[in-house]
Amino acid sequence: MLRYILRRLWQSVFVLIGVSIIAFLLMRLTPGNPAALLLGDGATSEQIALVEAKLGLDKPLYEQYFIYMKNVCMGDLGTSIYFDKPNSELIAMRLPSTALLTSAAILLALVVAIPLGLIAGLKKGSFVDFLSMFFALVGQAMSPVWLGLVLILVFAVSLGWLPALGTGSLKNMIMPAITLGLPMAALLTRMMRSGTVDVMQEDYITATYAKGVRRFDVVTKYGLRNSILPVITIVGIQFSTFMGGAVTTETIFVWPGIGNLSVQAINARDFGLVQSILLVISALIVIVNLLVDIIYTLVDPRLR
Amino acid sequence: MKRLLTLVLTFAICLSMLAGCMSGGASTPPPAAGDEVVFTYARAEDIQNWDPLNNNNIVNGWAYNLIYDFLVINNYDGTYSPSLATEWSPSADGLTWTFKLRDDVTFQNGQKLTSDDVKTTFDRVIEDKSLLRASNFTSFESISCPDDYTVEFHLSSPSGVMLMVLSTFPVCSGEQWREKGTDMFKENIGTGPWKFVSWDPGQQIVFERAESYWGECTSNCDRIIYKNITEDTTRVSGLRTGELDFIDSVPADQKELLSGEGFVMDSTLSMDQLLVGFRCVDSVFADFNVRQALNHAIDRQALVESIMQGGRAASWPVGKGVNGFDESSPVPEYNVELAKEYLEKSGYQGETINLIGPIGNYPRIDEILQAVTSMLMDAGFAVKLEPLEGAAFQQRRQEGKYDVYITGCSMAGGDPGTNITQRWKGDSLNSGYKNEELNALIDRSNEESDPAKRTQYLREAMAFSWENLAPWTTILQMDYNCAYKEGVSGVVIRGDKYVFARDVVKN
């Protein structure tokens, strides 16, 4: 197992180098000059050239890349040209918020989806199954923008139960977590249901029943363990996606996450900040994927 | 299964720990203890950085007004009031401006303000031309301090915008600059009535009362919190739930609703105009008749009434309230037949024109772009509309790869001097339009320090541009909609979207 983890970590280094090159080139290929954006509409070409030189944007692309990577290797992610703050500080300020929101949304999704999908799968064709599929359909079709705004209107503006914006308490987290977690819960419910339906028709389940094992034990020990595998995969993927920033949810609820920061950095063509965010997020995704694979091997001994 | 359960439990514990970390984080609003009065203001823009000479942002101006003081105060009517400077005068040749300073001003760290602070503040921009606001100081040559409370600015040419510039940039501490360099902008110690406490980029800024303020501040608030909220609906909801006291850029369709709910709506005619800029070389718009055709093809009043639901149809290169505005100039006639006649007279052969615009940068600009495209097509133009993201738009325009564009233009401080010098004379928008007569008119207005004469000269420069439809014509002047709770007073709202809140009172 240790050798497996070390091999994966070694491979991750190349993944991150690849990501850094792609992020670097993508930003450079996107139209928009950071110096001109900083200066505004009134800038002359001479002023733009001066600021470009100050920011090091006048150097050849490969040189800019190597300077950036050299600094990254020394633990320096650079300074934001827009905010004039260290990129590492900006990312560190936002990452916990994003991790919190992501974790809350995933926890909510799991709490809803696992029991609902399991029951629906076990009682295929029943009213519960119909309800769960209706929930899955509606949940996936619902736009986060619409859902977020409706939640604010109902629970913050009309009822006054929850704050509409910001962070600071668990109350602040409820609506953003629902907005982000509900579509995921819908997806996971479907995955869980179909997984359960498939697994419960397997021969080994019939054999287990034939051995006289209680239904509860059959479902929890043999059924759930197998039907949950696709759910874990989806959770891993979604976690990575959310860590990249749930831009819509963060914007609506003024949640200080990494998604908002990315949008601001992209709009300002803050190349260094965008690259740093992508690099940090990629590193996180690599780690999460590794963890998912490890969890897989724990849940399914055949994969060890 | 036990392992899975352990995993979920670990996950939940991590979540609780993160929540714990978050509640003590920088983004957390400070607790309102006892009867602490907190004024919370939200708008869509964020602070860029805190160096007054190295940013290009309107929210910075708002924040500087709290923390710092300026040599003079802009009254937005062409006149200026004393602030740190008690009196000032230009020399006969207009090349030296002398300012007498107050002798009772202290910074928030107790240090006394002297002429050295003024000199150090503005010396930076003379020495470092790469600072983002260096273009505002092109005529500054040197600064001298005959004594502790007298400053002399020596210019290379007379400046009509001298007071305007000095009312925009705050005076910082010379001692702090020498000790800390740009790191001084992490603390932002000014002479103003509010102290900088913290800044969470893209989220919020916190200020608290500076007890040692040398002047008089009539605010009853203990803290001011600025929140950066880009989503219009969230800002409005925040006001409705009571989490915010004051918001700006209220969508037009929310104005009546908020008024009906007991909030105070303030619709000020802003100094921002939407304009149509022409590429005056390598394009069909090099032909004056084509520009005339476009000018008569746009129904400005319809855009104001049906899309913007507020503001006024444009009748001059700058908006009402801006120095140089001519009240007597009528709105260009909307006349499709006349537009077609001009097109026939021109060399226009039905070429497809590229209309570009920055989406999302101004309220309802997407709808304006579509409506104008439709109006131009009615008049016989073949139009290819290209709505672009802000940065992409700027680059396209800078490269001159357009025929015509629509965007907004703001006149900060109510004076167009710097704006037209950069955009018309300097052609920073790459229209390709160069006219020595217009440039001479701009130079004359820039060098005139007498307010009445300067207004007249500006008007003449504007008239020239308006008659020649170059490098732009304007469509409409936008409203600036602010909403706030009843009981909030003392906030001064200006047409250039500066909101001065140093004397805010919240009951």
mmCIF file of N, CA and C in Angstrom, chain A residues 89-148:
data_model
loop_
_atom_site.group_PDB
_atom_site.id
_atom_site.type_symbol
_atom_site.label_atom_id
_atom_site.label_comp_id
_atom_site.label_asym_id
_atom_site.label_seq_id
_atom_site.Cartn_x
_atom_site.Cartn_y
_atom_site.Cartn_z
ATOM 1 N N GLU A 89 -1.195 34.154 0.604
ATOM 2 C CA GLU A 89 -2.053 34.706 1.665
ATOM 3 C C GLU A 89 -3.507 34.773 1.185
ATOM 4 N N LEU A 90 -3.686 35.234 -0.057
ATOM 5 C CA LEU A 90 -5.046 35.343 -0.604
ATOM 6 C C LEU A 90 -5.713 33.970 -0.688
ATOM 7 N N ILE A 91 -4.941 32.980 -1.155
ATOM 8 C CA ILE A 91 -5.497 31.633 -1.301
ATOM 9 C C ILE A 91 -5.788 31.041 0.083
ATOM 10 N N ALA A 92 -4.858 31.252 0.996
ATOM 11 C CA ALA A 92 -5.042 30.698 2.351
ATOM 12 C C ALA A 92 -6.258 31.305 3.042
ATOM 13 N N MET A 93 -6.560 32.563 2.716
ATOM 14 C CA MET A 93 -7.735 33.211 3.322
ATOM 15 C C MET A 93 -9.026 32.589 2.807
ATOM 16 N N ARG A 94 -9.002 32.118 1.560
ATOM 17 C CA ARG A 94 -10.236 31.639 0.934
ATOM 18 C C ARG A 94 -10.434 30.134 1.019
ATOM 19 N N LEU A 95 -9.335 29.407 1.060
ATOM 20 C CA LEU A 95 -9.444 27.956 0.969
ATOM 21 C C LEU A 95 -10.268 27.329 2.106
ATOM 22 N N PRO A 96 -10.088 27.765 3.359
ATOM 23 C CA PRO A 96 -10.900 27.169 4.423
ATOM 24 C C PRO A 96 -12.398 27.357 4.194
ATOM 25 N N SER A 97 -12.789 28.533 3.677
ATOM 26 C CA SER A 97 -14.212 28.790 3.418
ATOM 27 C C SER A 97 -14.734 27.825 2.368
ATOM 28 N N THR A 98 -13.946 27.663 1.312
ATOM 29 C CA THR A 98 -14.365 26.763 0.239
ATOM 30 C C THR A 98 -14.427 25.328 0.753
ATOM 31 N N ALA A 99 -13.413 24.935 1.536
ATOM 32 C CA ALA A 99 -13.390 23.570 2.069
ATOM 33 C C ALA A 99 -14.592 23.340 2.985
ATOM 34 N N LEU A 100 -14.922 24.347 3.757
ATOM 35 C CA LEU A 100 -16.053 24.226 4.674
ATOM 36 C C LEU A 100 -17.364 24.069 3.909
ATOM 37 N N LEU A 101 -17.554 24.946 2.936
ATOM 38 C CA LEU A 101 -18.798 24.895 2.159
ATOM 39 C C LEU A 101 -18.897 23.576 1.397
ATOM 40 N N THR A 102 -17.787 23.176 0.786
ATOM 41 C CA THR A 102 -17.760 21.927 0.035
ATOM 42 C C THR A 102 -18.081 20.746 0.946
ATOM 43 N N SER A 103 -17.442 20.712 2.101
ATOM 44 C CA SER A 103 -17.647 19.596 3.021
ATOM 45 C C SER A 103 -19.091 19.559 3.494
ATOM 46 N N ALA A 104 -19.628 20.731 3.820
ATOM 47 C CA ALA A 104 -21.014 20.791 4.297
ATOM 48 C C ALA A 104 -21.972 20.313 3.213
ATOM 49 N N ALA A 105 -21.717 20.754 1.985
ATOM 50 C CA ALA A 105 -22.602 20.380 0.876
ATOM 51 C C ALA A 105 -22.532 18.876 0.634
ATOM 52 N N ILE A 106 -21.337 18.316 0.681
ATOM 53 C CA ILE A 106 -21.175 16.878 0.425
ATOM 54 C C ILE A 106 -21.794 16.067 1.561
ATOM 55 N N LEU A 107 -21.586 16.529 2.780
ATOM 56 C CA LEU A 107 -22.178 15.822 3.924
ATOM 57 C C LEU A 107 -23.697 15.811 3.798
ATOM 58 N N LEU A 108 -24.240 16.954 3.456
ATOM 59 C CA LEU A 108 -25.688 17.070 3.281
ATOM 60 C C LEU A 108 -26.168 16.122 2.180
ATOM 61 N N ALA A 109 -25.417 16.125 1.068
ATOM 62 C CA ALA A 109 -25.790 15.273 -0.061
ATOM 63 C C ALA A 109 -25.755 13.800 0.345
ATOM 64 N N LEU A 110 -24.734 13.409 1.092
ATOM 65 C CA LEU A 110 -24.608 12.007 1.489
ATOM 66 C C LEU A 110 -25.714 11.602 2.457
ATOM 67 N N VAL A 111 -25.989 12.498 3.404
ATOM 68 C CA VAL A 111 -27.016 12.210 4.411
ATOM 69 C C VAL A 111 -28.376 12.018 3.741
ATOM 70 N N VAL A 112 -28.634 12.792 2.695
ATOM 71 C CA VAL A 112 -29.914 12.670 1.990
ATOM 72 C C VAL A 112 -29.888 11.485 1.024
ATOM 73 N N ALA A 113 -28.806 11.394 0.257
ATOM 74 C CA ALA A 113 -28.799 10.472 -0.884
ATOM 75 C C ALA A 113 -28.654 9.001 -0.492
ATOM 76 N N ILE A 114 -27.811 8.712 0.487
ATOM 77 C CA ILE A 114 -27.551 7.291 0.788
ATOM 78 C C ILE A 114 -28.817 6.579 1.286
ATOM 79 N N PRO A 115 -29.478 7.097 2.317
ATOM 80 C CA PRO A 115 -30.693 6.391 2.753
ATOM 81 C C PRO A 115 -31.800 6.401 1.702
ATOM 82 N N LEU A 116 -31.958 7.568 1.037
ATOM 83 C CA LEU A 116 -33.042 7.688 0.061
ATOM 84 C C LEU A 116 -32.812 6.755 -1.129
ATOM 85 N N GLY A 117 -31.589 6.759 -1.643
ATOM 86 C CA GLY A 117 -31.270 5.908 -2.786
ATOM 87 C C GLY A 117 -31.344 4.432 -2.426
ATOM 88 N N LEU A 118 -30.908 4.112 -1.211
ATOM 89 C CA LEU A 118 -30.910 2.722 -0.762
ATOM 90 C C LEU A 118 -32.345 2.198 -0.644
ATOM 91 N N ILE A 119 -33.185 3.006 0.025
ATOM 92 C CA ILE A 119 -34.588 2.576 0.202
ATOM 93 C C ILE A 119 -35.284 2.465 -1.156
ATOM 94 N N ALA A 120 -35.015 3.464 -2.019
ATOM 95 C CA ALA A 120 -35.639 3.437 -3.347
ATOM 96 C C ALA A 120 -35.202 2.206 -4.126
ATOM 97 N N GLY A 121 -33.935 1.865 -3.999
ATOM 98 C CA GLY A 121 -33.405 0.686 -4.700
ATOM 99 C C GLY A 121 -33.990 -0.602 -4.152
ATOM 100 N N LEU A 122 -34.163 -0.648 -2.846
ATOM 101 C CA LEU A 122 -34.711 -1.857 -2.225
ATOM 102 C C LEU A 122 -36.198 -2.008 -2.524
ATOM 103 N N LYS A 123 -36.869 -0.861 -2.630
ATOM 104 C CA LYS A 123 -38.323 -0.901 -2.869
ATOM 105 C C LYS A 123 -38.626 -0.381 -4.279
ATOM 106 N N LYS A 124 -37.962 -0.953 -5.235
ATOM 107 C CA LYS A 124 -38.106 -0.518 -6.625
ATOM 108 C C LYS A 124 -39.572 -0.556 -7.069
ATOM 109 N N GLY A 125 -40.030 0.550 -7.679
ATOM 110 C CA GLY A 125 -41.409 0.602 -8.175
ATOM 111 C C GLY A 125 -42.400 1.080 -7.133
ATOM 112 N N SER A 126 -41.951 1.255 -5.905
ATOM 113 C CA SER A 126 -42.872 1.702 -4.851
ATOM 114 C C SER A 126 -43.054 3.218 -4.894
ATOM 115 N N PHE A 127 -43.884 3.730 -3.972
ATOM 116 C CA PHE A 127 -44.131 5.159 -3.892
ATOM 117 C C PHE A 127 -42.850 5.897 -3.477
ATOM 118 N N VAL A 128 -42.098 5.286 -2.547
ATOM 119 C CA VAL A 128 -40.836 5.889 -2.090
ATOM 120 C C VAL A 128 -39.873 6.013 -3.274
ATOM 121 N N ASP A 129 -39.844 4.978 -4.099
ATOM 122 C CA ASP A 129 -38.982 4.985 -5.280
ATOM 123 C C ASP A 129 -39.399 6.127 -6.217
ATOM 124 N N PHE A 130 -40.699 6.255 -6.411
ATOM 125 C CA PHE A 130 -41.219 7.314 -7.281
ATOM 126 C C PHE A 130 -40.814 8.691 -6.733
ATOM 127 N N LEU A 131 -40.977 8.850 -5.395
ATOM 128 C CA LEU A 131 -40.641 10.136 -4.763
ATOM 129 C C LEU A 131 -39.148 10.446 -4.903
ATOM 130 N N SER A 132 -38.329 9.429 -4.680
ATOM 131 C CA SER A 132 -36.883 9.662 -4.751
ATOM 132 C C SER A 132 -36.460 10.021 -6.174
ATOM 133 N N MET A 133 -37.091 9.377 -7.151
ATOM 134 C CA MET A 133 -36.739 9.699 -8.541
ATOM 135 C C MET A 133 -37.233 11.091 -8.935
ATOM 136 N N PHE A 134 -38.376 11.459 -8.372
ATOM 137 C CA PHE A 134 -38.900 12.807 -8.624
ATOM 138 C C PHE A 134 -37.927 13.832 -8.035
ATOM 139 N N PHE A 135 -37.462 13.534 -6.813
ATOM 140 C CA PHE A 135 -36.489 14.423 -6.152
ATOM 141 C C PHE A 135 -35.210 14.520 -6.997
ATOM 142 N N ALA A 136 -34.773 13.360 -7.510
ATOM 143 C CA ALA A 136 -33.537 13.346 -8.304
ATOM 144 C C ALA A 136 -33.690 14.191 -9.568
ATOM 145 N N LEU A 137 -34.856 14.069 -10.174
ATOM 146 C CA LEU A 137 -35.119 14.813 -11.412
ATOM 147 C C LEU A 137 -35.149 16.319 -11.146
ATOM 148 N N VAL A 138 -35.931 16.692 -10.140
ATOM 149 C CA VAL A 138 -36.082 18.118 -9.832
ATOM 150 C C VAL A 138 -34.738 18.695 -9.340
ATOM 151 N N GLY A 139 -34.092 17.950 -8.465
ATOM 152 C CA GLY A 139 -32.826 18.426 -7.890
ATOM 153 C C GLY A 139 -31.775 18.679 -8.938
ATOM 154 N N GLN A 140 -31.714 17.797 -9.925
ATOM 155 C CA GLN A 140 -30.696 17.974 -10.967
ATOM 156 C C GLN A 140 -31.063 19.056 -11.965
ATOM 157 N N ALA A 141 -32.377 19.253 -12.127
ATOM 158 C CA ALA A 141 -32.813 20.240 -13.118
ATOM 159 C C ALA A 141 -32.736 21.663 -12.565
ATOM 160 N N MET A 142 -32.711 21.780 -11.228
ATOM 161 C CA MET A 142 -32.786 23.102 -10.614
ATOM 162 C C MET A 142 -31.478 23.871 -10.776
ATOM 163 N N SER A 143 -31.613 25.134 -11.210
ATOM 164 C CA SER A 143 -30.401 25.957 -11.330
ATOM 165 C C SER A 143 -29.997 26.464 -9.947
ATOM 166 N N PRO A 144 -28.705 26.412 -9.626
ATOM 167 C CA PRO A 144 -28.253 26.920 -8.318
ATOM 168 C C PRO A 144 -28.593 28.402 -8.121
ATOM 169 N N VAL A 145 -28.576 29.163 -9.224
ATOM 170 C CA VAL A 145 -28.907 30.598 -9.123
ATOM 171 C C VAL A 145 -30.331 30.748 -8.621
ATOM 172 N N TRP A 146 -31.239 30.021 -9.275
ATOM 173 C CA TRP A 146 -32.650 30.106 -8.905
ATOM 174 C C TRP A 146 -32.862 29.612 -7.481
ATOM 175 N N LEU A 147 -32.286 28.453 -7.199
ATOM 176 C CA LEU A 147 -32.461 27.866 -5.870
ATOM 177 C C LEU A 147 -31.939 28.803 -4.790
ATOM 178 N N GLY A 148 -30.740 29.345 -5.007
ATOM 179 C CA GLY A 148 -30.134 30.242 -4.021
ATOM 180 C C GLY A 148 -30.993 31.469 -3.780
#
